[in-house]
């Protein structure tokens, strides 16, 4: 109740803030020829000190309406539009006459007018220049310590999503540039948290030209955005970053440093870190910007709910459950040559030590029987990862570009995994128990490169060549010493080593040719050849005693399985486009040859498949429709015809007769982008699968499960999504935004148990809301609430249906009572309705921190943080699959207090050489 009252107070405070000003104005802007001027900037200043009160862009008819204006003071209206003389008018609103109609405002053309002619104090915060929206950074007040992220969050139409991605008017930001150059890479989180906001003069937003290279007529909503940060002249060279160190209770610590140096067209980044807090040493923006992850191609990004982040397989902590200690470092070098060639190199090393204590309960529903498995384990692991990335982009001439991105990853690790489990029938009869002493050793080498060349020919033809090579070699050794008891009166002791050798090599070449007949019609021709070689070697050995050599080879549990795939694809697409329509039918022919070699069994099987796959894409204004058919090969592990009996209670056997899976998908979407204060999208999709690979399980009287793979037809899924975002008020001092999202998901899950079909339909419903509020530089509030309802219905009436709901609430509040003090509160609450007895239904995590900033430009900070104030943190999750429910609870980081000192490194001071540390 206390927390509800606090939230209610905050919401009421927001409403009161907006109720104080009830004035409004309206009007229409036209050119001297009486044509409506859309995207003209309307700015309202206080006449006394020229501080901005509000602003807005005119709509397509040149009309504007601005509400929530103060009454009783003199205000100045400034209307500005590129190529037109600015229009000024002083006015005031009163309590008796709070509304004013300006009528038609006629602009006077003046193509020779310079931007500097506008009085600097009255410079409009937004200017529309053709297809570019330009924001004046000085109009959006930030603290002296604010970073670019703080500035961007104040801009109208800019949203920071839950996964850290920036969006502008509902469209994804692909890249953030500095003075038009990729100093800081091509990812949406570039520069945002470590480049000081005071170095920025203007922020320009426009369509990403790279998205238009393959298709100059790509639909507007599919074209990403570029944010170009224009530095002030005095800040064109610099060094910035931060160092920090902290210690706390229970021997908790963190230490790290990240430094980024750039001069003209060269950038160098150095990074080092270590902590045992089970969290990332740096934020996603730190990794992207200062760490330089953005300057190599982002092949994978992983983010978990605990704040862990991993780019391209490199994590600085927090990606694993349990208690984690991480240590690592890296270097980046990025350079832009004079011939439009940019090259970046990157090396990272990371070591992660993890301790994971887990207990779980799994209930299987079989007719009138419930099989319950209770399990516990304590897993210790050490993983070492080395990553080398190189990325190059060369604009050879005005019509030709080339990109080459090679990457190499080396990983080795070892795991000790003792565990215990027991299976009970109907809560009373014990069927078996198992004690495990297991070890795993891993070595992996992964290499890939992507090579692309694009060239425009006579503005009528576009040719593209792509070559992708991937090599993935994994060697894994598993040692399992297992003792199983089966009731009544049977036992099995197993001391086994299994070596797994997995190799995957592929080459993917494609040639793409597009002929633009005119602005309405174009034809695309594409040929693609893929070659893939896979090997899965499984070699199993037993030892008589735990300390003996594993030298007893078991042929029945061993196999060398190899697969070679040759795939030829040819397709033709016709594109018709107008201002409102885009229609693109495609016909694709696939010739798929597959050779499976079961070397140990002396068996080879050759397959050849031919498919004719149509697809269709249609768009009309805000509406888009699409249909496509595809084929996918089954996973190699599902085809290996030997038993994987490392766990004697769960034996897995592959099926060598599996065929490619065929799917047909349909999508429809309605999008409304382009408004700074509002956007929405609604989408629906449905898919049907033939030859879908599903599990067929048998459970014997002792509780031993055997899993095999079969193929079925008619598996279906459908989804409906909706998202709505609106900003009710947007000024340079205040921003209130509301977002509502929901989805409905229906999945049909065919499965078989003891030879009987127990297929189920899973209905998932979720609705969520988010509220964001910014008041000047003193208060920022973000609230999120989500409710998920899951209903599992079985077609077989012998299996019991079940349903449950999951509720989550997050509140992030940042308060600055004075500029030197920053207080932060992060609270989350999760409620899981049907979690099993003995597991927490309610999980709360409340973190508090207070930061004192001091030194010149407040570049030094001392932070006292309390993790898990309520001492209630635990990781609990529920998984629903087929006819069973699994509840898992992990021991994770518990309450601690931490005192951290951090210092920003920065030499952005004008006309000063060398580097400087804030406050020194």
PDB file of C-alpha atoms in Angstrom, residues 39 48 52 65 218 220 300 312 381 463 486 508 535 641 729 751 814 870:
ATOM      1  CA  UNK A  39       7.172  21.528 -40.770  1.00  0.00           C
ATOM      2  CA  UNK A  48      11.700  39.033 -20.716  1.00  0.00           C
ATOM      3  CA  UNK A  52      11.864  28.784 -24.438  1.00  0.00           C
ATOM      4  CA  UNK A  65      -1.920  24.459 -31.947  1.00  0.00           C
ATOM      5  CA  UNK A 218      12.567   1.280 -49.741  1.00  0.00           C
ATOM      6  CA  UNK A 220       9.820   4.955 -45.329  1.00  0.00           C
ATOM      7  CA  UNK A 300      25.115 -10.684 -31.577  1.00  0.00           C
ATOM      8  CA  UNK A 312      29.766 -10.667 -30.072  1.00  0.00           C
ATOM      9  CA  UNK A 381      32.745 -22.807 -14.124  1.00  0.00           C
ATOM     10  CA  UNK A 463      24.681  -4.780 -58.729  1.00  0.00           C
ATOM     11  CA  UNK A 486      15.719 -47.439  -9.005  1.00  0.00           C
ATOM     12  CA  UNK A 508      27.458 -18.329 -48.873  1.00  0.00           C
ATOM     13  CA  UNK A 535      30.494 -32.985 -38.683  1.00  0.00           C
ATOM     14  CA  UNK A 641      21.222 -41.929 -34.658  1.00  0.00           C
ATOM     15  CA  UNK A 729       3.512  17.830 -23.344  1.00  0.00           C
ATOM     16  CA  UNK A 751       4.226 -33.743 -28.913  1.00  0.00           C
ATOM     17  CA  UNK A 814      16.300   9.784 -10.250  1.00  0.00           C
ATOM     18  CA  UNK A 870      14.966  -5.616   1.321  1.00  0.00           C
TER      19      UNK A 870
END
